[in-house]
């Protein structure tokens, strides 16, 4: 589905490359929006974090899966990057009254329909993968949106103010508590879905989106077997830094990195991914970090990574495709 402006290449640089992206929420969705403009969306698989899933009001909410799906469907709220465009919040007002709870997690009325449908289907024995596939079909999303696992593996953030669900830390407490530990509950017993495994094994290129490496990409890599599969994958692997000049464009990645002992810089992110990737894209404002990151054995690409509009999303996606091509050529010349 084509949406808000932005050019589409007539001859994309590597149009028939099967790309598998690892994604969190808003930052990833912006890049994916660009990617489906420079390649056929049918060739794109997106393995999505599910550790920000939360159960609330008896409903199962899967924010990153929904953010990616709504964005690719052209339905996401363009101001927030999550939820549905033009949504209203009357249902939520009633729910917080019934549950005598604070209103801190904003579930829109139309968004609630997704959560009711997902919860009902789960109760009927469908898996998150099947439900996501059906929602994508209904919304006209032709990329494969794949929850990394069908297990419920929510993130607990242990802070100086106690342990809490990631969404509580992020939204209710505005990421103010100091992070001491990050736990993905039950993840050691989770299994990657066959669709996730297939998307990694059959990928011709793997892209780690500019998402929080700790709580968005971290859980994907922690699902047993996934990191190993990625390490063994022969496809070129590239990541895009979500940190620019020591700051996360969206969310608390910078403070979470600092509080858990990693430098809150593009170099810190590169160190986290170093054994996994071949290439790393950093923002032009971080060009001075290029040499240091190259010492990790990575090919470093420098461009504008701030996706402020359709043109920037398109440009970064195109740049990523060209970087993949370079990595592919470099791999071939080594054979
Ligand atoms: N983010 C917020 O900052 N405030 C909210 O109230 C909020 C509600 C929400 C509801 C559904 C949904 O799918 C996402 C929502 N998000 C909200 C975004 C979400 O908390 C995070 O951005 C992700 O979980 C991290 O990727």
Short mmCIF file of C-alpha atoms and ligand atoms in Angstrom, two decimals:
data_model
loop_
_atom_site.label_atom_id
_atom_site.label_comp_id
_atom_site.label_asym_id
_atom_site.label_seq_id
_atom_site.Cartn_x
_atom_site.Cartn_y
_atom_site.Cartn_z
CA UNK A 1 0.00 0.00 0.00
CA UNK A 2 1.50 3.39 -0.99
CA UNK A 3 1.00 6.34 1.27
CA UNK A 4 2.22 9.83 2.12
CA UNK A 5 4.41 10.98 -0.72
CA UNK A 6 8.04 10.01 -0.99
CA UNK A 7 9.54 8.78 -4.21
CA UNK A 8 9.71 5.13 -5.25
CA UNK A 9 12.71 3.89 -7.18
CA UNK A 10 11.94 2.57 -10.65
CA UNK A 11 14.87 0.16 -10.50
CA UNK A 12 15.77 -0.65 -6.88
CA UNK A 13 19.43 -1.56 -6.34
CA UNK A 14 18.82 -5.16 -5.25
CA UNK A 15 15.13 -5.61 -5.67
CA UNK A 16 15.05 -9.37 -5.39
CA UNK A 17 17.09 -9.68 -2.19
CA UNK A 18 15.14 -11.46 0.55
CA UNK A 19 15.62 -9.19 3.54
CA UNK A 20 14.93 -10.11 7.14
CA UNK A 21 14.75 -7.24 9.60
CA UNK A 22 14.89 -7.48 13.38
CA UNK A 23 12.58 -4.84 14.80
CA UNK A 24 11.34 -3.12 17.91
CA UNK A 25 8.71 -0.39 17.68
CA UNK A 26 8.67 3.19 16.38
CA UNK A 27 12.30 3.56 15.17
CA UNK A 28 12.20 0.24 13.36
CA UNK A 29 8.82 0.97 11.79
CA UNK A 30 10.17 4.18 10.25
CA UNK A 31 12.97 2.31 8.52
CA UNK A 32 10.56 -0.44 7.40
CA UNK A 33 8.31 2.21 5.91
CA UNK A 34 11.29 3.32 3.84
CA UNK A 35 12.32 -0.24 2.95
CA UNK A 36 8.96 -1.12 1.41
CA UNK A 37 9.45 1.85 -0.91
CA UNK A 38 12.76 0.58 -2.25
CA UNK A 39 12.01 -3.15 -2.45
CA UNK A 40 8.93 -5.33 -2.98
CA UNK A 41 7.34 -5.77 0.46
CA UNK A 42 6.76 -9.46 -0.34
CA UNK A 43 10.54 -9.92 -0.05
CA UNK A 44 10.63 -8.42 3.44
CA UNK A 45 10.29 -10.45 6.64
CA UNK A 46 10.22 -8.62 9.95
CA UNK A 47 11.05 -10.51 13.14
CA UNK A 48 9.45 -8.44 15.88
CA UNK A 49 10.15 -8.15 19.59
CA UNK A 50 7.31 -9.36 21.80
CA UNK A 51 8.88 -8.71 25.20
CA UNK A 52 7.08 -5.38 25.49
CA UNK A 53 3.79 -7.32 25.36
CA UNK A 54 1.55 -6.64 28.34
CA UNK A 55 -1.73 -7.98 29.65
CA UNK A 56 -4.13 -5.32 30.82
CA UNK A 57 -7.94 -5.20 31.30
CA UNK A 58 -7.95 -8.93 30.42
CA UNK A 59 -6.47 -8.11 27.01
CA UNK A 60 -3.21 -9.18 25.40
CA UNK A 61 -1.44 -6.15 23.95
CA UNK A 62 1.52 -6.55 21.62
CA UNK A 63 2.81 -3.01 21.04
CA UNK A 64 5.81 -3.62 18.77
CA UNK A 65 3.91 -6.06 16.55
CA UNK A 66 1.06 -3.56 16.26
CA UNK A 67 3.36 -0.58 15.64
CA UNK A 68 5.06 -2.43 12.76
CA UNK A 69 1.75 -3.69 11.35
CA UNK A 70 -0.09 -0.35 11.61
CA UNK A 71 2.88 1.49 10.09
CA UNK A 72 3.17 -0.87 7.12
CA UNK A 73 -0.61 -0.62 6.67
CA UNK A 74 -0.37 3.19 6.60
CA UNK A 75 -2.67 3.40 9.62
CA UNK A 76 -0.31 4.38 12.42
CA UNK A 77 -0.80 7.64 14.29
CA UNK A 78 1.85 9.79 12.54
CA UNK A 79 2.33 12.03 15.58
CA UNK A 80 3.07 9.37 18.20
CA UNK A 81 4.30 6.55 15.92
CA UNK A 82 2.10 4.09 17.89
CA UNK A 83 -1.65 3.51 18.00
CA UNK A 84 -4.05 4.24 15.17
CA UNK A 85 -4.50 7.54 13.38
CA UNK A 86 -7.53 9.61 14.48
CA UNK A 87 -8.33 7.27 17.37
CA UNK A 88 -10.48 8.23 20.34
CA UNK A 89 -10.23 7.10 23.97
CA UNK A 90 -13.81 6.77 25.30
CA UNK A 91 -13.49 3.01 25.93
CA UNK A 92 -10.33 3.51 27.96
CA UNK A 93 -12.08 6.11 30.15
CA UNK A 94 -14.73 3.50 31.02
CA UNK A 95 -12.16 0.75 31.54
CA UNK A 96 -10.12 2.74 34.06
CA UNK A 97 -13.36 3.51 35.91
CA UNK A 98 -14.39 -0.17 36.03
CA UNK A 99 -10.90 -1.29 37.06
CA UNK A 100 -10.45 1.67 39.42
CA UNK A 101 -7.02 2.17 37.92
CA UNK A 102 -4.95 5.09 36.79
CA UNK A 103 -5.03 5.98 33.12
CA UNK A 104 -1.41 5.66 32.07
CA UNK A 105 -1.40 3.31 29.06
CA UNK A 106 -3.30 4.91 26.20
CA UNK A 107 -5.34 2.34 24.35
CA UNK A 108 -7.46 3.95 21.66
CA UNK A 109 -10.94 2.73 20.77
CA UNK A 110 -10.00 1.38 17.35
CA UNK A 111 -6.76 -0.01 18.75
CA UNK A 112 -8.80 -1.81 21.44
CA UNK A 113 -10.51 -3.79 18.67
CA UNK A 114 -7.11 -5.27 17.73
CA UNK A 115 -6.45 -6.28 21.35
CA UNK A 116 -9.93 -7.76 21.80
CA UNK A 117 -9.54 -9.72 18.56
CA UNK A 118 -6.02 -10.94 19.45
CA UNK A 119 -7.12 -11.98 22.95
CA UNK A 120 -10.19 -13.82 21.66
CA UNK A 121 -8.15 -15.66 19.04
CA UNK A 122 -5.51 -16.62 21.64
CA UNK A 123 -8.31 -18.00 23.80
CA UNK A 124 -9.46 -20.07 20.83
CA UNK A 125 -6.00 -21.59 20.56
CA UNK A 126 -4.52 -19.53 17.73
CA UNK A 127 -0.87 -18.51 18.03
CA UNK A 128 0.38 -14.91 17.97
CA UNK A 129 2.04 -15.74 14.63
CA UNK A 130 -1.26 -16.90 13.09
CA UNK A 131 -3.17 -13.96 14.53
CA UNK A 132 -0.58 -11.45 13.29
CA UNK A 133 -0.68 -13.04 9.82
CA UNK A 134 -4.45 -12.66 9.73
CA UNK A 135 -4.38 -9.05 10.95
CA UNK A 136 -1.76 -8.27 8.28
CA UNK A 137 -3.94 -9.87 5.58
CA UNK A 138 -6.95 -7.84 6.71
CA UNK A 139 -4.92 -4.60 6.75
CA UNK A 140 -3.23 -5.24 3.40
CA UNK A 141 0.28 -5.70 4.81
CA UNK A 142 2.22 -7.94 2.44
CA UNK A 143 5.55 -7.99 4.30
CA UNK A 144 5.79 -10.95 6.70
CA UNK A 145 5.38 -9.64 10.25
CA UNK A 146 6.66 -12.36 12.59
CA UNK A 147 6.54 -12.30 16.39
CA UNK A 148 9.92 -13.81 17.32
CA UNK A 149 8.26 -16.35 19.59
CA UNK A 150 4.69 -17.37 20.38
CA UNK A 151 5.54 -17.55 24.10
CA UNK A 152 4.70 -14.71 26.51
CA UNK A 153 8.10 -13.38 27.60
CA UNK A 154 7.41 -9.96 29.16
CA UNK A 155 10.21 -7.64 30.23
CA UNK A 156 10.67 -6.83 33.90
CA UNK A 157 12.78 -3.79 34.67
CA UNK A 158 14.35 -3.97 38.10
CA UNK A 159 14.92 -0.40 39.27
CA UNK A 160 15.87 1.56 42.35
CA UNK A 161 12.11 1.96 42.87
CA UNK A 162 11.29 -1.73 42.56
CA UNK A 163 10.61 -4.22 39.79
CA UNK A 164 8.01 -3.33 37.17
CA UNK A 165 6.81 -4.24 33.69
CA UNK A 166 8.73 -2.43 30.95
CA UNK A 167 5.62 -0.46 29.89
CA UNK A 168 5.16 0.79 33.47
CA UNK A 169 8.81 1.84 33.60
CA UNK A 170 8.55 3.54 30.19
CA UNK A 171 5.17 5.21 30.33
CA UNK A 172 3.84 5.32 33.88
CA UNK A 173 7.18 6.34 35.39
CA UNK A 174 8.58 8.05 32.25
CA UNK A 175 11.80 6.02 32.40
CA UNK A 176 12.87 7.96 35.50
CA UNK A 177 13.70 5.03 37.85
CA UNK A 178 17.32 3.89 37.65
CA UNK A 179 17.62 0.55 35.85
CA UNK A 180 19.46 -2.15 37.78
CA UNK A 181 18.54 -5.23 35.80
CA UNK A 182 16.52 -6.20 32.73
CA UNK A 183 14.77 -9.58 32.74
CA UNK A 184 12.80 -11.30 29.97
CA UNK A 185 10.47 -13.56 31.94
CA UNK A 186 10.33 -17.24 30.94
CA UNK A 187 12.50 -16.60 27.89
CA UNK A 188 14.73 -19.58 28.62
CA UNK A 189 11.72 -21.84 27.95
CA UNK A 190 10.59 -19.96 24.83
CA UNK A 191 11.17 -21.27 21.34
CA UNK A 192 11.57 -19.29 18.17
CA UNK A 193 8.69 -19.87 15.77
CA UNK A 194 9.34 -21.93 12.61
CA UNK A 195 8.57 -18.74 10.66
CA UNK A 196 11.29 -16.85 12.55
CA UNK A 197 13.79 -19.63 11.96
CA UNK A 198 12.90 -19.77 8.27
CA UNK A 199 13.19 -15.99 7.92
CA UNK A 200 16.73 -16.08 9.33
CA UNK A 201 17.87 -19.15 7.43
CA UNK A 202 16.48 -18.03 4.07
CA UNK A 203 17.50 -14.36 4.38
CA UNK A 204 19.86 -12.94 1.79
CA UNK A 205 20.49 -9.95 4.03
CA UNK A 206 19.72 -9.27 7.69
CA UNK A 207 19.02 -5.77 8.97
CA UNK A 208 18.97 -4.86 12.65
CA UNK A 209 16.69 -1.82 12.75
CA UNK A 210 17.52 1.32 14.78
CA UNK A 211 15.77 -0.01 17.89
CA UNK A 212 16.78 -0.17 21.54
CA UNK A 213 19.49 -2.87 21.65
CA UNK A 214 18.61 -3.82 25.24
CA UNK A 215 14.83 -4.11 25.34
CA UNK A 216 13.84 -4.39 21.66
CA UNK A 217 16.60 -6.32 19.88
CA UNK A 218 17.90 -7.86 23.15
CA UNK A 219 14.85 -10.11 23.68
CA UNK A 220 14.93 -11.32 20.05
CA UNK A 221 18.57 -12.33 20.48
CA UNK A 222 17.81 -13.97 23.86
CA UNK A 223 15.13 -16.36 22.55
CA UNK A 224 17.06 -19.65 22.68
CA UNK A 225 18.75 -20.46 19.40
CA UNK A 226 18.14 -17.15 17.64
CA UNK A 227 21.55 -15.59 18.26
CA UNK A 228 23.30 -18.77 17.10
CA UNK A 229 21.19 -18.91 13.92
CA UNK A 230 22.06 -15.30 13.19
CA UNK A 231 25.74 -15.91 13.84
CA UNK A 232 25.69 -18.87 11.46
CA UNK A 233 23.69 -17.10 8.76
CA UNK A 234 25.85 -16.52 5.71
CA UNK A 235 23.82 -13.47 4.64
CA UNK A 236 25.41 -10.06 5.20
CA UNK A 237 24.23 -8.50 8.44
CA UNK A 238 23.97 -4.81 9.08
CA UNK A 239 22.71 -2.74 12.02
CA UNK A 240 21.70 0.89 12.22
CA UNK A 241 22.61 2.80 15.36
CA UNK A 242 19.62 4.09 17.35
CA UNK A 243 21.97 6.44 19.21
CA UNK A 244 23.19 9.73 17.74
CA UNK A 245 25.64 11.95 19.59
CA UNK A 246 25.02 9.99 22.77
CA UNK A 247 21.24 10.39 22.58
CA UNK A 248 18.38 8.14 21.58
CA UNK A 249 16.08 9.84 19.10
CA UNK A 250 13.13 8.06 20.73
CA UNK A 251 12.78 6.28 24.05
CA UNK A 252 15.20 5.67 26.92
CA UNK A 253 17.92 3.62 25.12
CA UNK A 254 20.62 6.14 26.05
CA UNK A 255 19.97 6.16 29.79
CA UNK A 256 19.32 2.39 29.85
CA UNK A 257 22.69 1.74 28.18
CA UNK A 258 24.50 4.03 30.62
CA UNK A 259 22.72 2.56 33.66
CA UNK A 260 23.50 -1.03 32.62
CA UNK A 261 27.18 -0.40 31.98
CA UNK A 262 27.48 0.23 28.22
CA UNK A 263 28.63 3.51 26.68
CA UNK A 264 25.53 5.39 25.50
CA UNK A 265 27.06 6.00 22.09
CA UNK A 266 26.99 4.48 18.63
CA UNK A 267 30.26 2.79 19.63
CA UNK A 268 28.54 1.22 22.65
CA UNK A 269 25.80 -0.16 20.39
CA UNK A 270 28.39 -1.44 17.89
CA UNK A 271 30.16 -3.25 20.75
CA UNK A 272 26.90 -4.99 21.70
CA UNK A 273 26.37 -6.23 18.11
CA UNK A 274 30.03 -6.66 17.12
CA UNK A 275 30.11 -10.48 16.97
CA UNK A 276 26.86 -10.61 15.07
CA UNK A 277 27.12 -8.11 12.23
CA UNK A 278 29.34 -7.24 9.28
CA UNK A 279 28.28 -3.64 8.78
CA UNK A 280 27.12 -0.75 10.95
CA UNK A 281 25.40 2.43 9.87
CA UNK A 282 26.03 5.52 12.00
CA UNK A 283 24.75 9.04 11.73
CA UNK A 284 26.86 11.70 10.02
CA UNK A 285 27.01 13.57 13.35
CA UNK A 286 28.93 10.57 14.73
CA UNK A 287 31.42 10.40 11.83
CA UNK A 288 34.28 10.84 14.32
CA UNK A 289 33.44 7.39 15.79
CA UNK A 290 33.94 5.63 12.44
CA UNK A 291 37.58 4.59 12.98
CA UNK A 292 36.99 3.34 16.52
CA UNK A 293 34.01 1.25 15.39
CA UNK A 294 36.00 -0.13 12.45
CA UNK A 295 38.50 -1.51 14.99
CA UNK A 296 35.72 -3.92 16.02
CA UNK A 297 36.07 -5.47 12.55
CA UNK A 298 32.94 -3.83 11.13
CA UNK A 299 32.49 -1.97 7.87
CA UNK A 300 31.09 1.38 8.90
CA UNK A 301 28.74 3.43 6.73
CA UNK A 302 27.99 7.08 7.53
CA UNK A 303 24.83 8.91 6.51
CA UNK A 304 21.90 10.89 7.87
CA UNK A 305 19.94 8.43 10.04
CA UNK A 306 17.40 10.92 11.42
CA UNK A 307 14.13 9.83 9.78
CA UNK A 308 12.17 13.04 10.20
CA UNK A 309 9.94 12.55 7.15
CA UNK A 310 9.10 10.31 4.20
CA UNK A 311 12.13 11.49 2.22
CA UNK A 312 14.57 10.69 5.03
CA UNK A 313 12.99 7.25 5.62
CA UNK A 314 13.30 6.51 1.92
CA UNK A 315 16.89 7.79 1.78
CA UNK A 316 18.03 5.71 4.77
CA UNK A 317 16.32 2.60 3.36
CA UNK A 318 18.01 3.13 0.01
CA UNK A 319 21.36 3.74 1.72
CA UNK A 320 20.87 0.51 3.72
CA UNK A 321 20.17 -1.44 0.51
CA UNK A 322 23.31 -0.04 -1.07
CA UNK A 323 25.35 -0.89 2.04
CA UNK A 324 23.98 -4.45 1.88
CA UNK A 325 25.08 -4.65 -1.74
CA UNK A 326 28.61 -3.59 -0.75
CA UNK A 327 28.69 -6.19 2.02
CA UNK A 328 27.43 -8.85 -0.41
CA UNK A 329 30.17 -7.99 -2.91
CA UNK A 330 32.81 -7.99 -0.14
CA UNK A 331 31.63 -11.44 1.02
CA UNK A 332 31.68 -12.82 -2.53
CA UNK A 333 35.17 -11.50 -3.18
CA UNK A 334 36.38 -13.32 -0.03
CA UNK A 335 35.06 -16.73 -1.27
N1 LIG B 1 3.67 4.83 24.25
C1 LIG B 1 3.58 5.90 25.07
O1 LIG B 1 4.51 6.67 25.17
N2 LIG B 1 2.42 6.13 25.78
C2 LIG B 1 1.33 5.32 25.69
O2 LIG B 1 0.34 5.55 26.36
C3 LIG B 1 1.41 4.20 24.79
C4 LIG B 1 0.34 3.36 24.60
C5 LIG B 1 0.43 2.33 23.63
C6 LIG B 1 -0.67 1.54 23.34
C7 LIG B 1 -0.59 0.57 22.37
C8 LIG B 1 0.61 0.38 21.67
O3 LIG B 1 0.67 -0.55 20.71
C9 LIG B 1 1.71 1.14 21.96
C10 LIG B 1 1.64 2.13 22.93
N3 LIG B 1 2.74 2.94 23.21
C11 LIG B 1 2.62 3.99 24.07
C12 LIG B 1 4.05 2.66 22.60
C13 LIG B 1 4.82 1.58 23.37
O4 LIG B 1 4.76 1.73 24.73
C14 LIG B 1 6.34 1.57 23.14
O5 LIG B 1 6.78 2.51 22.24
C15 LIG B 1 6.85 0.23 22.78
O6 LIG B 1 6.39 -0.78 23.60
C16 LIG B 1 8.36 0.17 22.71
O7 LIG B 1 8.62 -0.20 21.44
#
